[in-house]
Coordinates of C-alpha atoms in Angstrom, one line a residue:
X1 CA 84.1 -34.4 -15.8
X2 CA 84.0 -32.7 -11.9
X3 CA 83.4 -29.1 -11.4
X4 CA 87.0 -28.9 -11.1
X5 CA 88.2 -29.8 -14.7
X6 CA 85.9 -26.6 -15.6
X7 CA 86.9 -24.3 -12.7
X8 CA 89.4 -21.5 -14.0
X9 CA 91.1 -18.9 -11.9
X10 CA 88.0 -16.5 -12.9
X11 CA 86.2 -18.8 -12.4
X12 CA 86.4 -21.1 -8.8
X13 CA 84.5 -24.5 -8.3
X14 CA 81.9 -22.7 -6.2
X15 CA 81.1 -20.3 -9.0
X16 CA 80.8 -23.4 -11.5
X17 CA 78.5 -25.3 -9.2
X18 CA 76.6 -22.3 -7.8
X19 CA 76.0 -21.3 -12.1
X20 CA 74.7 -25.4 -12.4
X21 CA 73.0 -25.2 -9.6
X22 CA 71.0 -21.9 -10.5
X23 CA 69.6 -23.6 -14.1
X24 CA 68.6 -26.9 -12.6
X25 CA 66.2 -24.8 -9.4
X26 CA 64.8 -22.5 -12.7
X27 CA 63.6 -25.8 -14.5
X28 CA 62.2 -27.2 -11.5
X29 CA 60.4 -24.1 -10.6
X30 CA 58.6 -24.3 -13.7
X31 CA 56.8 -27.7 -12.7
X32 CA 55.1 -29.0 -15.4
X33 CA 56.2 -26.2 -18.3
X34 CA 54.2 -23.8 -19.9
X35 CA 51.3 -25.1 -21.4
X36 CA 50.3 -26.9 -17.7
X37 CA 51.3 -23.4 -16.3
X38 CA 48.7 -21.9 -18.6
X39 CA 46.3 -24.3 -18.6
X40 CA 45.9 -23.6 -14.5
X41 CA 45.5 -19.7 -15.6
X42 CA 42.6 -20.7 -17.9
X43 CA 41.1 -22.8 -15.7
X44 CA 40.8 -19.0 -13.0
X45 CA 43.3 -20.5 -10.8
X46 CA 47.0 -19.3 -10.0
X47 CA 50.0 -21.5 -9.5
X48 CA 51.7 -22.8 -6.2
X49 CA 54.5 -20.9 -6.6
X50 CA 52.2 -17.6 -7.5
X51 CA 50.4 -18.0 -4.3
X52 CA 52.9 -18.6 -2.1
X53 CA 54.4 -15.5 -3.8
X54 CA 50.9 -13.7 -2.8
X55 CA 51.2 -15.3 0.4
X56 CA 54.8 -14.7 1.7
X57 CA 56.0 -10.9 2.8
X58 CA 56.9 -8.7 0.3
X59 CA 60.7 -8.6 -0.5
X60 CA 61.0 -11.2 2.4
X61 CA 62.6 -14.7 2.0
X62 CA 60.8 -17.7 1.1
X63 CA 63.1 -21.1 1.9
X64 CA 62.3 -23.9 -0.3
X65 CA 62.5 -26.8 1.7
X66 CA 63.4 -30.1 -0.9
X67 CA 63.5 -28.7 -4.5
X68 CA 65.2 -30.5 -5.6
X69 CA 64.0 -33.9 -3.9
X70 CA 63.0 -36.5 -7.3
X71 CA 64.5 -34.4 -9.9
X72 CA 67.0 -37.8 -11.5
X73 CA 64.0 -39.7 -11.0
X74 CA 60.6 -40.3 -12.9
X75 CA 62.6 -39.8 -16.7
X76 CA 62.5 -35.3 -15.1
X77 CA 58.7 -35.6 -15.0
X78 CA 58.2 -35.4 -11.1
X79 CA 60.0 -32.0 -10.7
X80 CA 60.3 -31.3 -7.2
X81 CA 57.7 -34.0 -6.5
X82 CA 54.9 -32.3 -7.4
X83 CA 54.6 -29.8 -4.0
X84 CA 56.2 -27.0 -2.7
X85 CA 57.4 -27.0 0.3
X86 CA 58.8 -24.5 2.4
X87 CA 59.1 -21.6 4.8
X88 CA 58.8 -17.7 5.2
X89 CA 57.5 -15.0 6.8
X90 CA 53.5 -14.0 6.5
X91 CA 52.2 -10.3 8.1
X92 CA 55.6 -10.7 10.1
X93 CA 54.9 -14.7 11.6
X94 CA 56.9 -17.3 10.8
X95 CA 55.0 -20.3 9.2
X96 CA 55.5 -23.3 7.1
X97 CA 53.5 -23.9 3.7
X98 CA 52.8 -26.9 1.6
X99 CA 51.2 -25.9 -1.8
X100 CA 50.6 -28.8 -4.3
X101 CA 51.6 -28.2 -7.8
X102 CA 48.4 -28.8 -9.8
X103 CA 51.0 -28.4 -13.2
X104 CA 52.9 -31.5 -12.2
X105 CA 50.2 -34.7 -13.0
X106 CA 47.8 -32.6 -11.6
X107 CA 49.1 -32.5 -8.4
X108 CA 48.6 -35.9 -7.5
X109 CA 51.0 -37.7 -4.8
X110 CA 54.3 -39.7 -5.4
X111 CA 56.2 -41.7 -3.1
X112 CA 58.6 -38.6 -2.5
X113 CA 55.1 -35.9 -2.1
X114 CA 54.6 -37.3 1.0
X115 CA 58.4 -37.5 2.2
X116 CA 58.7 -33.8 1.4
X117 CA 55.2 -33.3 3.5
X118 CA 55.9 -34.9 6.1
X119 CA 59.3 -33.3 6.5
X120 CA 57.2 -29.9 6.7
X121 CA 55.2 -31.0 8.9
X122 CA 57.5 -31.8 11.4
X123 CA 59.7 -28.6 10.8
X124 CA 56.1 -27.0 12.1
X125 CA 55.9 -29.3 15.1
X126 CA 59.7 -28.8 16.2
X127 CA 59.3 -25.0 15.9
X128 CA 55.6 -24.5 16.6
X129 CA 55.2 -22.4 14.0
X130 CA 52.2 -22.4 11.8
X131 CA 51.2 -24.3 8.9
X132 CA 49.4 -23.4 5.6
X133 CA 48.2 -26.3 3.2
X134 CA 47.0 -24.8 0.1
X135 CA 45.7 -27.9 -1.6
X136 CA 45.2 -28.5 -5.5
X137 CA 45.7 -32.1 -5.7
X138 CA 43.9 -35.1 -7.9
X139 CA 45.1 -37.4 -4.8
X140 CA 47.4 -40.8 -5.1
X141 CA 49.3 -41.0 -8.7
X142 CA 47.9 -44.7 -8.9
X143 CA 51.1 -46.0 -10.8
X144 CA 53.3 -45.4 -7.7
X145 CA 50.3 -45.6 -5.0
X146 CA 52.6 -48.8 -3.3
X147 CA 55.1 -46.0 -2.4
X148 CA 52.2 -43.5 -1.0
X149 CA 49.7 -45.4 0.3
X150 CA 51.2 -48.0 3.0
X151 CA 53.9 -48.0 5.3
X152 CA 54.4 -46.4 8.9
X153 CA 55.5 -43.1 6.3
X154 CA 52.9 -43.2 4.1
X155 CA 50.2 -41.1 3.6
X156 CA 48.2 -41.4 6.6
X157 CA 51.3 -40.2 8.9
X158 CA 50.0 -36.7 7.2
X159 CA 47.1 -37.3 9.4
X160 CA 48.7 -38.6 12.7
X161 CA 51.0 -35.6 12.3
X162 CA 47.6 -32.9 11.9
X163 CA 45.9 -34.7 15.1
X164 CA 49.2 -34.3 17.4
X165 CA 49.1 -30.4 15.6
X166 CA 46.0 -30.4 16.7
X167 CA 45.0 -31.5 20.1
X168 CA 48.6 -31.6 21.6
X169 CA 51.3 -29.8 20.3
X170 CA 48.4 -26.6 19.7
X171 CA 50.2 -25.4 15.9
X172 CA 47.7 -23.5 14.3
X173 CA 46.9 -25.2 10.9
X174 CA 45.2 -23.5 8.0
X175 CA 44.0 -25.0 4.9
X176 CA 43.0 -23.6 1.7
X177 CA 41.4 -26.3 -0.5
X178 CA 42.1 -24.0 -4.0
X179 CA 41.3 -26.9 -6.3
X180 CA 40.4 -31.1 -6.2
X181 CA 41.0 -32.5 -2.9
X182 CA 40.1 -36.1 -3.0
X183 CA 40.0 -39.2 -1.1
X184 CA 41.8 -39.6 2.2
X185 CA 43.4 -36.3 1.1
X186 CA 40.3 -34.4 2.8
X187 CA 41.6 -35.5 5.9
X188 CA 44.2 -33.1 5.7
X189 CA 41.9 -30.2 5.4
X190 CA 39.3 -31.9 7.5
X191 CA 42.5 -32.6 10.6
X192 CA 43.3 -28.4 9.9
X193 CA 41.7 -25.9 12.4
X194 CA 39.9 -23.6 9.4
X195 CA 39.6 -24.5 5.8
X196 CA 39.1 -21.8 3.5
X197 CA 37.4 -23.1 -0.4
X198 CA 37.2 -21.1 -3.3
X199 CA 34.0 -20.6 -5.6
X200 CA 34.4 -22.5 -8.8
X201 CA 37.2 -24.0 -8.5
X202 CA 37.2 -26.2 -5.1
X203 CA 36.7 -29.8 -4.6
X204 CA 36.7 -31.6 -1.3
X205 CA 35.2 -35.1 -0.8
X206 CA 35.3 -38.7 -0.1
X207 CA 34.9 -39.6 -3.8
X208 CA 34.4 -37.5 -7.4
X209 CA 31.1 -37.7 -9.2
X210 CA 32.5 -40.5 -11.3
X211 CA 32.8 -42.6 -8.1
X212 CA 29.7 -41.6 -6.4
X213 CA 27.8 -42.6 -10.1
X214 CA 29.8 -46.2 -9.9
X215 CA 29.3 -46.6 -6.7
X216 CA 25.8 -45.6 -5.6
X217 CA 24.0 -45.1 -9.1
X218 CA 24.0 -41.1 -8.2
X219 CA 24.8 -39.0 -10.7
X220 CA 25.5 -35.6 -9.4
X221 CA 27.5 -32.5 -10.4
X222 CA 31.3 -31.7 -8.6
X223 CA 29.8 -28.1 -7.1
X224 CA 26.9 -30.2 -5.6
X225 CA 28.5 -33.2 -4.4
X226 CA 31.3 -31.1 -2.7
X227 CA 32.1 -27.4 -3.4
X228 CA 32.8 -24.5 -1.8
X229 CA 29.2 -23.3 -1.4
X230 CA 28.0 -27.2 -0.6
X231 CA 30.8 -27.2 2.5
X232 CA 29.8 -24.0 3.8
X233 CA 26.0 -23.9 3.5
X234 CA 24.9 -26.9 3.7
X235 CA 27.7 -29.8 5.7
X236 CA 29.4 -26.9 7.3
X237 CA 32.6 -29.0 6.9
X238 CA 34.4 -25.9 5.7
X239 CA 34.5 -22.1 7.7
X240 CA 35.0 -19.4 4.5
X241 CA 34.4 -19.0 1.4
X242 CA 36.5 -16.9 -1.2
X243 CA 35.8 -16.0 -4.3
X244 CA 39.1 -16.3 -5.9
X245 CA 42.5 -17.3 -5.3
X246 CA 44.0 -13.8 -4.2
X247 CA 41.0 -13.7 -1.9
X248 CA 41.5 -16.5 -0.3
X249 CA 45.3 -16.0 -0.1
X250 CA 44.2 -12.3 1.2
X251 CA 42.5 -14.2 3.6
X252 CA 44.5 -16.5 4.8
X253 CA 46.9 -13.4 6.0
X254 CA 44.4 -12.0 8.3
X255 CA 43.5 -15.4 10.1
X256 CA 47.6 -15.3 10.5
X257 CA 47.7 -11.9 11.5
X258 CA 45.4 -12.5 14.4
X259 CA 47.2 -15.6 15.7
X260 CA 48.9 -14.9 19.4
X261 CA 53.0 -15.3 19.5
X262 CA 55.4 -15.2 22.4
X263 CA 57.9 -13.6 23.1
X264 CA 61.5 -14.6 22.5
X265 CA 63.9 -15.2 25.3
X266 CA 67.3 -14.7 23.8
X267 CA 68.8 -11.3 23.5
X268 CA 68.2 -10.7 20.2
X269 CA 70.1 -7.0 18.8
X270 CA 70.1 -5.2 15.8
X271 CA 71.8 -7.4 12.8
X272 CA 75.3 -6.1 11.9
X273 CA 76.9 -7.0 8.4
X274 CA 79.8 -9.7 8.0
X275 CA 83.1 -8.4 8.1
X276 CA 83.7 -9.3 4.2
X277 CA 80.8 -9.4 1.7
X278 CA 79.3 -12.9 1.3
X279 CA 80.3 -12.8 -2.7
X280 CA 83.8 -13.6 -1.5
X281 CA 82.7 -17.6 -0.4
X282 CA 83.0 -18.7 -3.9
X283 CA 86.4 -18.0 -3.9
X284 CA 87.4 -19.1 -0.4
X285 CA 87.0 -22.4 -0.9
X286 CA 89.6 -24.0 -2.9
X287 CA 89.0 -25.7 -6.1
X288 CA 90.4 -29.0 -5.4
X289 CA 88.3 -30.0 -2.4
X290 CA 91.2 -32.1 -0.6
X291 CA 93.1 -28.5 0.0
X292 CA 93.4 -26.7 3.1
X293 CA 91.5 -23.2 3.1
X294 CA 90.9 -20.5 6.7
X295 CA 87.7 -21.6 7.9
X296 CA 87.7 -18.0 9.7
X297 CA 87.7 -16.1 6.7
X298 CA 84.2 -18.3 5.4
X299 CA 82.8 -16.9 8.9
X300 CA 84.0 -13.5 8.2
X301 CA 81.3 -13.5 5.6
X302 CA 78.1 -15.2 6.9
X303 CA 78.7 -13.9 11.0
X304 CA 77.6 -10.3 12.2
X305 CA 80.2 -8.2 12.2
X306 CA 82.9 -11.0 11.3
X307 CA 83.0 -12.2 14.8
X308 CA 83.6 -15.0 16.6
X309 CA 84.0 -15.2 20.5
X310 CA 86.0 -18.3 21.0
X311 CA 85.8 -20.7 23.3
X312 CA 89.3 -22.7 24.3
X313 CA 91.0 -21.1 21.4
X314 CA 94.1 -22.5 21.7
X315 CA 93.1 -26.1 22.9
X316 CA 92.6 -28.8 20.1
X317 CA 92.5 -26.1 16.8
X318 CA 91.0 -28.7 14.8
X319 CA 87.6 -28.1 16.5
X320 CA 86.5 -24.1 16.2
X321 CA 84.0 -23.4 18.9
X322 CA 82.3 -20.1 19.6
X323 CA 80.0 -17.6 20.3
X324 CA 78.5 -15.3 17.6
X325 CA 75.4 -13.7 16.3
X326 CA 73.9 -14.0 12.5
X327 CA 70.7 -11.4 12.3
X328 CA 71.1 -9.7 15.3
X329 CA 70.4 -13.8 17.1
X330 CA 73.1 -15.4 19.7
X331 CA 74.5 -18.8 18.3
X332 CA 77.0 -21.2 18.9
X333 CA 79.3 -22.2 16.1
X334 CA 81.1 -25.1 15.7
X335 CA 83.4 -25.6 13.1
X336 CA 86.0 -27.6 11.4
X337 CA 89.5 -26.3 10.7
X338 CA 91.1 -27.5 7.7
X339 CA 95.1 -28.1 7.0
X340 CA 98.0 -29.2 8.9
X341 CA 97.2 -28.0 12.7
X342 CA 100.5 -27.3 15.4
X343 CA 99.5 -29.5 18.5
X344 CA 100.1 -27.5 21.1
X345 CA 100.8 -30.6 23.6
X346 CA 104.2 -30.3 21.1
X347 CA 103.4 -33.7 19.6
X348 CA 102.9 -34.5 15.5
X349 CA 101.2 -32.2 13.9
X350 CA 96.9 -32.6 13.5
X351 CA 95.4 -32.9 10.3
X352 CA 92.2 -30.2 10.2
X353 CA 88.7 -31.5 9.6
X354 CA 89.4 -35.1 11.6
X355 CA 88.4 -35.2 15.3
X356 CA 90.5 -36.1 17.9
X357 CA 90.0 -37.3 21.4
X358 CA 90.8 -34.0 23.0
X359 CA 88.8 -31.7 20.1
X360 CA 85.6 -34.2 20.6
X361 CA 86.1 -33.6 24.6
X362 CA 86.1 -29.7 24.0
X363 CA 82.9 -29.5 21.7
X364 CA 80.9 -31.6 23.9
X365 CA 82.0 -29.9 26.7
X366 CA 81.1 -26.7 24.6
X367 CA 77.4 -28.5 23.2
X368 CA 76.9 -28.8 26.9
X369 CA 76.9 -25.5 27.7
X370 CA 75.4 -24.0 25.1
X371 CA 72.0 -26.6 26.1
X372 CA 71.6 -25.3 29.4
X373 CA 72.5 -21.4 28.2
X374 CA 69.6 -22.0 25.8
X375 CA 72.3 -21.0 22.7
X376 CA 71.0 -22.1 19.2
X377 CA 73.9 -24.4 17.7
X378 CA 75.3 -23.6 14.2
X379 CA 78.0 -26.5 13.0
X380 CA 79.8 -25.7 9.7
X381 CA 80.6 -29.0 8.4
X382 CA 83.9 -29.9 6.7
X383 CA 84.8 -33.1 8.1
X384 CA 86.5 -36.3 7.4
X385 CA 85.8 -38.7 10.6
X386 CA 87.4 -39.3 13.8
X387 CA 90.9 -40.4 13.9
X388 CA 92.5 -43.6 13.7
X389 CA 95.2 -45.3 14.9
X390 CA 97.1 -46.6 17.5
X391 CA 97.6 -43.6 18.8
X392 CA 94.0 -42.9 18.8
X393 CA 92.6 -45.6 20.2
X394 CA 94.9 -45.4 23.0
X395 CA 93.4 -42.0 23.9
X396 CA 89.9 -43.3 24.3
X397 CA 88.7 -41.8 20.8
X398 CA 85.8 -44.0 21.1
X399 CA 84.8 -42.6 24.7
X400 CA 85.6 -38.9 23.5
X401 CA 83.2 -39.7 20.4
X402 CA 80.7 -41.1 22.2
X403 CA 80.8 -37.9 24.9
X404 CA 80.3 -35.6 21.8
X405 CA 77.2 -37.8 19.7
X406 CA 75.8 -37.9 23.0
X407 CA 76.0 -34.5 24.0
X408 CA 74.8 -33.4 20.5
X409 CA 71.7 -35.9 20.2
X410 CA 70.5 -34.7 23.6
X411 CA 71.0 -31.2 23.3
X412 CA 67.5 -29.2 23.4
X413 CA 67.8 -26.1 21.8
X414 CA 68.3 -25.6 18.3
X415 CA 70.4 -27.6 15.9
X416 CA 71.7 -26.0 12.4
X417 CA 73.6 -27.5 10.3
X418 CA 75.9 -26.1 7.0
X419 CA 77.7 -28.3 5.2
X420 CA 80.6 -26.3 3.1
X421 CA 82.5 -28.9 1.9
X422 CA 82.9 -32.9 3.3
X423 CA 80.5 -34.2 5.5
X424 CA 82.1 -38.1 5.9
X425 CA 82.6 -40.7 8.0
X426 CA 81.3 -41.0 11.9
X427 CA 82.5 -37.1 11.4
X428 CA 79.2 -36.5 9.8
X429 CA 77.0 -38.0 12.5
X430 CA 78.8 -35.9 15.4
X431 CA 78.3 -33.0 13.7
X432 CA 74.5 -33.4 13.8
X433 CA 73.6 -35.3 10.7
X434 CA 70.3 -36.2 9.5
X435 CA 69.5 -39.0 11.7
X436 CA 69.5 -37.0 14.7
X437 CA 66.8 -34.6 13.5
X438 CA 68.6 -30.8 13.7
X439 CA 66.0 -28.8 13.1
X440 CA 67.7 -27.7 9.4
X441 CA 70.3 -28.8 7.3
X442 CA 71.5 -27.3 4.3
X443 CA 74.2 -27.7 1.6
X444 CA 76.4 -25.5 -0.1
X445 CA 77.2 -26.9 -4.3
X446 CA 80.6 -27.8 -2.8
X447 CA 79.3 -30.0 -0.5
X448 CA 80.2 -33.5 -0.7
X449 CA 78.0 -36.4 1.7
X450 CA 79.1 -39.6 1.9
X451 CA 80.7 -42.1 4.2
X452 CA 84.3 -41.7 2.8
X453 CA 85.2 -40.5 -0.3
X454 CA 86.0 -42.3 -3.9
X455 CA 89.5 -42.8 -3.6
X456 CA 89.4 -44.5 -0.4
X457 CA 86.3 -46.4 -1.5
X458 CA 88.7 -47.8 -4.2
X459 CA 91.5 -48.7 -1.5
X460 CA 88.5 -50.4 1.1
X461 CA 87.6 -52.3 -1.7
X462 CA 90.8 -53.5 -3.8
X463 CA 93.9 -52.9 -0.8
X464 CA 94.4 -56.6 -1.6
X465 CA 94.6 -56.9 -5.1
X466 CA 96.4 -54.1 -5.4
X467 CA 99.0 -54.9 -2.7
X468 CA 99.3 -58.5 -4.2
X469 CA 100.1 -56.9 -8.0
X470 CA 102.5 -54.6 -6.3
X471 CA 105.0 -57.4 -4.3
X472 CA 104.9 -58.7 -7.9
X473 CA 105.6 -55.9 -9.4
X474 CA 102.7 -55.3 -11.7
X475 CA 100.3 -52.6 -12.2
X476 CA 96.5 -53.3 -12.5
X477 CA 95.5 -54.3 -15.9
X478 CA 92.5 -52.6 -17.7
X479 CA 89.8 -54.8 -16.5
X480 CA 90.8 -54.1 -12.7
X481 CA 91.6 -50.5 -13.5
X482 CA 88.0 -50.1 -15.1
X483 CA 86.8 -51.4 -12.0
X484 CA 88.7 -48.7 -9.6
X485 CA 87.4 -45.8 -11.8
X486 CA 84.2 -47.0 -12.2
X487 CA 83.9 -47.1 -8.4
X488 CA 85.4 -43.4 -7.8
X489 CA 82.6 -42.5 -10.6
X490 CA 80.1 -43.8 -8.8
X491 CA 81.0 -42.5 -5.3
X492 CA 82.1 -38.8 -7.2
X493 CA 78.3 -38.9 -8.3
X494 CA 76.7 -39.6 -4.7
X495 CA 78.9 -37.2 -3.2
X496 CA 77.3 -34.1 -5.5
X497 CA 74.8 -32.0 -3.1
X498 CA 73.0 -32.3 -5.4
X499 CA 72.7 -36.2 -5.4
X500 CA 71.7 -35.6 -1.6
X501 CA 69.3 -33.2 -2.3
X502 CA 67.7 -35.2 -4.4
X503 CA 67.1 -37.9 -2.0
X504 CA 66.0 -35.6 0.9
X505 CA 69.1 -35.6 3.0
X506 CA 69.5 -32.2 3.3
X507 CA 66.2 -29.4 3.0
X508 CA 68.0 -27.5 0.7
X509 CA 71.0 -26.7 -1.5
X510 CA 71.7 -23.0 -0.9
X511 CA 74.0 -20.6 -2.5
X512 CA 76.8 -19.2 -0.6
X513 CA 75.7 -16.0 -0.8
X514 CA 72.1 -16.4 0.2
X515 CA 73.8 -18.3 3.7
X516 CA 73.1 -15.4 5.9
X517 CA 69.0 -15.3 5.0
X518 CA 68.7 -18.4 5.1
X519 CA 70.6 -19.1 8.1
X520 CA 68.9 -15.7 10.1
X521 CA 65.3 -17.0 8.6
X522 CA 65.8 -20.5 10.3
X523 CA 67.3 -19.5 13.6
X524 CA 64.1 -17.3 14.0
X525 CA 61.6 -20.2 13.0
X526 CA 63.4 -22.0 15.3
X527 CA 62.8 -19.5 18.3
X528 CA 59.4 -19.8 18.3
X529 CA 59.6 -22.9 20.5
X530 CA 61.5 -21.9 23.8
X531 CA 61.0 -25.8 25.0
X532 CA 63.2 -28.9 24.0
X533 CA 64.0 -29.5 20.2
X534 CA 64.3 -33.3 20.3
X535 CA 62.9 -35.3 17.2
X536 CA 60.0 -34.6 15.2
X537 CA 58.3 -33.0 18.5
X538 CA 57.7 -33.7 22.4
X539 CA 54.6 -34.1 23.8
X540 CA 53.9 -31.4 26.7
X541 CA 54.7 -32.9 30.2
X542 CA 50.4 -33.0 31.0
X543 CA 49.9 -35.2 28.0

């Protein structure tokens, strides 16, 4: 049953999502339950989720980054892949954390641990921001290690990402090692510019006493062999010591605090609320996801003041572009219309959320200028694809497309993306999808990610059939119409945001009306590098 068949007038499919959405992030956030939770109290150690709380700004955001990555895997016992990821505000700096969560199998890596890691890692490369590890992790979960271990995204590009950190790209790293960190895992302390160990509780080496006495014979204690006092006294491997968690956490703000920052370039002004409140999204969208809604009235409620300069307003309507501010910081939006769309060449009319040849002229046109202006890019997704047709192809859609994927993938300032409702087809990649690294991406529930959706999945696949049965005049029979339905089922299931979240295609699923924060929180992590935002990171030109 989709959101829809529950969705009543009080209550719209983005309140039915939003409410599914809210209970499946409160039993993720609770890792491995409650015993695990109060097992890491006994043992004089907080959570990840407690320290990051001591760690972030009061009443400032925190943005989990991949939440919900793992959840339908693992039988639910991998909840958010054992590490939270994420980032926030700390003494007023922007900075990216990764906090393993010791409740979940002690901490210890799957497969999807390091994808989430990695992924934070390079949002603190793109945006030069800083990047706290607080490490409490038993190392590889064995069972799985053929999904952590190898590959050119396995574990050890953890480390090639710290040493470009490190000696080229110059993004402070701090790491607290808070509980076992064993293995190759030290590396990522080791690769950090301070490390910070807490009495009691620490761990960092090579090998555990169990190995060391297999090994080498040795049989030696884990404070000797490698804690916090043995890696300050005596190898010098680590820089402070702390004698608790809030300590170190206490600590780890004042080594932020003294960090240099530059300046912004952009005129940024004082934020202005949205011209209707941002409770009003759930409603805007309509319940049956195929109907047309005002895309203008969504950015009523997520841009300051409800305004939207735009640019070649009455040329191809299907593509909105513009200039606004959300939190007080210039962006350009781009946008998809949605409906039936007057041409105004006085041909048929457009259908909203497909890209024509003229609309895909305009927005690269528009991408183009915002790159050398040095405009942050915003695009709302809702789209279907580019058009087809004679008609189409006759207009060059192909050049057009390629002028706007082009113009997009080599843009260098900023790249958000929203995704509000579809997100299909070649559509999907022009409007910055994953594969051409924007620097975020987020989901609304009622976004739906796929390369068409389930009823023309059922047509691609069974046109012929089906077009046989009708010159004979049949319908399909069971077996064929079992078929059909089981293939809209399947393609209604990978479609959920939720389904994509899970997987790591977007960094978060956010609630409509949490857009602005978010939004204003990544545009400013994103201003902390004024040079080219292409990829994971560019090298500087002396390199």
């Amino acid at each position: 049953m989709s959101p829809t068949d529950n969705a009543t007038p009080s209550q719209s499919r983005g309140r039915v999502l939003a409410a599914e959405l809210r209970e499946l992030e409160a039993r993720l956030r609770q890792g491995g339950g409650a015993k695990r939770i109060q097992k890491q109290h006994d043992d004089g150690k907080l959570t990840a989720r407690e320290r990051i709380g001591l760690l972030i700004d009061p009443r400032t955001r925190f943005q989990e980054v991949g939440l919900l990555v793992a959840h339908d895997q693992y039988e639910g016992q991998a909840p958010a892949a054992g590490v939270v990821t994420g980032f926030g505000t700390v003494c007023g700096r922007e900075v990216v954390v990764i906090a393993n969560d010791a409740t979940v199998k002690a901490g210890s890596w799957w497969p999807e641990t390091i994808t989430k890691m990695l992924r934070a890692q390079e949002i603190a490369m793109r945006c030069r921001v800083p990047i706290i590890y607080l490490v409490d992790s038993a190392g590889v979960n064995l069972p799985y290690q053929g999904g952590v271990f190898p590959g050119q995204y396995g574990a050890s590009r953890l480390f090639y990402y710290n040493s470009i950190m490190r000696r080229y790209l110059k993004v402070p790293q701090i790491a607290a090692v808070m509980g076992p960190c064993i293995a190759g895992g030290a590396y990522l302390p080791a690769l950090s510019d301070v490390i910070l160990m807490v009495e009691g509780t620490s761990f960092m080496g090579l090998g555990g006493p169990n190995l060391v006495k297999g090994a080498t014979g040795q049989t030696v204690d884990g404070e000797t062999l490698g804690g916090a006092w043995t890696h300050n006294a005596i190898s010098g491997v680590a820089h402070y010591r702390t004698p608790d968690d809030r300590a170190c956490i206490s600590k780890i703000r004042d080594l932020v605090k003294q960090l240099p920052r530059e300046a912004c370039a952009l005129p940024i002004t004082e934020p202005k609320p949205p011209a209707r409140a941002e409770a009003e999204l759930y409603d805007l969208l309509p319940n049956e996801h195929k109907q047309p809604y005002d895309v203008r009235e969504v950015l009523a409620c997520i841009l300051d003041g409800g305004a939207l300069d735009e640019f070649q307003a009455d040329h191809a309507p299907e593509m909105i572009c513009g200039h606004a501010r959300i939190g007080g910081i210039p962006v350009g939006i781009i946008a998809n219309a949605r409906g039936m769309l007057k041409d105004p060449h006085g041909g048929a009319p457009k259908f909203g959320g497909i890209i024509y040849a003229d609309s895909a002229d305009k927005v690269a046109f528009f991408i183009d200028t915002l790159s050398r202006h040095g405009t942050p890019i915003l695009f709302v997704q809702d789209v279907s694809g580019f058009m087809v047709g004679t008609q189409a192809e006759h207009s060059g859609i192909i050049r057009a497309g390629a002028r706007f994927v082009e113009a997009m993938a080599t843009a260098t300032v900023p790249k958000l993306v929203l995704t509000i409702n579809h997100a299909s087809g070649a559509g999907y990649y022009a409007m910055a999808g994953q594969g051409f690294d924007p620097d975020f991406i987020f989901t609304w529930p009622t976004g739906r990610m796929g390369v068409m959706e389930g009823d023309s999945a059922a047509v691609a696949l069974f046109s012929g059939q089906l077009d046989a049965l009708k010159k004979e005049g049949k319908k399909p029979d069971a077996e064929l119409q079992a078929k059909i339905d089981a293939v809209r089922a399947d393609y209604d299931q990978q479609l959920d945001a939720r389904y994509a979240a899970a997987r790591g295609f977007v960094d978060a699923v956010i609630l409509p009306d949490e857009t602005r924060a978010t939004l204003s929180l990544a545009l400013r992590t994103a201003l902390n590098n004024p040079g080219p935002h292409l990829g994971a990171f560019v090298l500087p030109a002396n390199v």
